[in-house]
Short mmCIF file of C-alpha atoms in Angstrom, two decimals:
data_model
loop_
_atom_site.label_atom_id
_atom_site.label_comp_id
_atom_site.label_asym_id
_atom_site.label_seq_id
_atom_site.Cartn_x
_atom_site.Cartn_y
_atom_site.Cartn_z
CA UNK A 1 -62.44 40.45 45.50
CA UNK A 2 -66.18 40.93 45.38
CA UNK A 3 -65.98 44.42 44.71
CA UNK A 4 -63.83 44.12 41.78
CA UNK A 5 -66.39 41.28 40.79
CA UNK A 6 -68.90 43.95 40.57
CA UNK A 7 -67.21 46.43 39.64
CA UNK A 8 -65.67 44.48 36.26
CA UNK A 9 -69.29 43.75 35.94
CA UNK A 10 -71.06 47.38 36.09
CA UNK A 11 -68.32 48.67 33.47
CA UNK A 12 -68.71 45.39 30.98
CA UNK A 13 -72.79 46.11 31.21
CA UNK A 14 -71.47 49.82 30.35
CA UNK A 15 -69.65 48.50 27.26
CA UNK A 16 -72.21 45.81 25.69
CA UNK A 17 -74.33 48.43 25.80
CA UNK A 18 -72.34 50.94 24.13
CA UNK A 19 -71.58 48.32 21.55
CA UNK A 20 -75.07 47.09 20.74
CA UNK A 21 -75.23 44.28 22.78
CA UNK A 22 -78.39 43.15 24.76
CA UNK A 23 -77.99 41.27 27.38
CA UNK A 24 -78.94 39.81 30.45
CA UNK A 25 -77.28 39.74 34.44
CA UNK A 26 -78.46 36.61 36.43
CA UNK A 27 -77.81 38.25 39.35
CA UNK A 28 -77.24 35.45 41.25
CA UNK A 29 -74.15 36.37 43.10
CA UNK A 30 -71.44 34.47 41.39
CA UNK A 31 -73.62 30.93 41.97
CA UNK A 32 -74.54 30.59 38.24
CA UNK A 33 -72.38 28.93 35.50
CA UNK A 34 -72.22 32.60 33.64
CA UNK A 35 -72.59 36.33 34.81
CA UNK A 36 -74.15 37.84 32.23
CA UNK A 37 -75.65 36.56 28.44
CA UNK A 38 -74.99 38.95 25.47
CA UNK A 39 -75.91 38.91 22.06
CA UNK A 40 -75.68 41.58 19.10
CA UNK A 41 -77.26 40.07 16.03
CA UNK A 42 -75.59 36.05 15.29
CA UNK A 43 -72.93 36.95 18.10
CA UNK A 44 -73.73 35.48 21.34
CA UNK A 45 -71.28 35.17 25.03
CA UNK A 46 -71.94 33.64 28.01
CA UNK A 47 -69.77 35.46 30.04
CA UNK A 48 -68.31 34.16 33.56
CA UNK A 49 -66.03 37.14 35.84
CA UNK A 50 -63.81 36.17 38.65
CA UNK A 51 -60.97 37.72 40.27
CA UNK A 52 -58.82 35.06 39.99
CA UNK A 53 -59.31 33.00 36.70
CA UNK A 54 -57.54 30.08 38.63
CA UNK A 55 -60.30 29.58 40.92
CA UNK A 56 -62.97 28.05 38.38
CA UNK A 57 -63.49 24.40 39.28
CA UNK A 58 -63.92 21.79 36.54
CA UNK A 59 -67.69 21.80 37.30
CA UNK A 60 -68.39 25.07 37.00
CA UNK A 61 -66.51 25.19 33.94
CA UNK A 62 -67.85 21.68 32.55
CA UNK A 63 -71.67 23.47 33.14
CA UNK A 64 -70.16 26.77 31.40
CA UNK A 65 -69.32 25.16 28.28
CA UNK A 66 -72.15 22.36 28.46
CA UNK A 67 -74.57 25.85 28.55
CA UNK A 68 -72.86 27.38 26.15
CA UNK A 69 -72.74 24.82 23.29
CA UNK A 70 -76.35 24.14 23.74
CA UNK A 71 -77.55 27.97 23.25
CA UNK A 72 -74.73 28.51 20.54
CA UNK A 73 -72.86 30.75 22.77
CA UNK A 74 -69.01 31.50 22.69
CA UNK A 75 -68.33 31.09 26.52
CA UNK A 76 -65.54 33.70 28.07
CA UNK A 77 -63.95 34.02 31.10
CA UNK A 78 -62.25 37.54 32.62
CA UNK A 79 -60.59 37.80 34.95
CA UNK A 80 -57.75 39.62 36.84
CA UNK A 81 -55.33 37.51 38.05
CA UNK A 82 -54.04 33.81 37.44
CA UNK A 83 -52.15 32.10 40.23
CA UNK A 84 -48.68 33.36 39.12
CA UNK A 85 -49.75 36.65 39.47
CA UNK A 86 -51.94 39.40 37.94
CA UNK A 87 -52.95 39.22 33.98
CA UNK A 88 -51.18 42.28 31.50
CA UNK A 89 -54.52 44.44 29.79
CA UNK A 90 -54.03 43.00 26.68
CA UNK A 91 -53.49 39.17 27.14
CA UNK A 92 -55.44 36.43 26.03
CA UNK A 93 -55.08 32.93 27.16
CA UNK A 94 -57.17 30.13 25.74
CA UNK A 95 -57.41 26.85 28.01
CA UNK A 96 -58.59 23.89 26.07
CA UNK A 97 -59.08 20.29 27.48
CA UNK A 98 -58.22 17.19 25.89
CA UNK A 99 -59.85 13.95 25.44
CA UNK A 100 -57.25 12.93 28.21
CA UNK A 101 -58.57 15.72 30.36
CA UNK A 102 -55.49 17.38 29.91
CA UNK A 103 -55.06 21.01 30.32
CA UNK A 104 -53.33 22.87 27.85
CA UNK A 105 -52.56 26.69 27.97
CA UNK A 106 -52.39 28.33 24.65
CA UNK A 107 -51.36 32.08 24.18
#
C-alpha cells in the first residue's frame, strides 16, 4: 500500500508539472494533513493520497479542510479503493459533512 502511495505520487508530480503546476511534496511520509500543494495561477489543491480513501480519520480530514480554507485551497483526496471495493478510473465521489456531522456521499 505504500508503494502505490508513492507511486500515485511520482506520476501526479509528473502531471502538475506537465500541466503548469508548481508545487510542493512535504515529504513527510503520509504524517501531514496533505501530500503535496499545487498551484497554476488562482488555482490552488492541497492534495492528500491514500490507498484506501476509507481510511482518513475525521481529524486528519477536519485539519485537511481547516488548512485548506485558510490558504484558499480546493482540498482533494485520491485514492484507490473505498471499503466496498476498488474505485472505476473515472469516478468522482464528493463527501460533504453536515452541521449534524452527518456524512453524505454524493456522486
Amino acid at each position: 500500500m505504500e508503494d502505490f502511495r508513492k507511486f500515485l505520487l511520482k506520476e501526479l508530480a509528473i502531471q502538475l508539472r506537465n500541466r503548469g503546476f508548481v508545487f510542493a511534496e512535504p515529504d513527510l511520509d503520509g504524517i501531514s494533513a496533505f501530500d503535496i500543494a499545487a498551484r497554476r495561477e488562482e488555482d490552488k489543491f492541497l492534495i492528500k493520497i491514500l490507498y484506501n480513501i476509507e481510511t482518513m480519520r475525521d481529524e486528519g480530514a477536519r485539519d485537511l479542510m481547516n488548512v485548506s480554507k485558510i490558504l484558499g485551497c480546493v482540498a482533494i483526496i485520491i485514492g484507490s479503493r473505498a471499503s466496498n471495493g476498488s474505485l472505476e478510473d473515472g469516478i468522482s465521489i464528493l463527501q460533504a459533512r453536515s452541521a449534524n456531522n452527518d456524512l453524505r456521499d454524493l456522486y
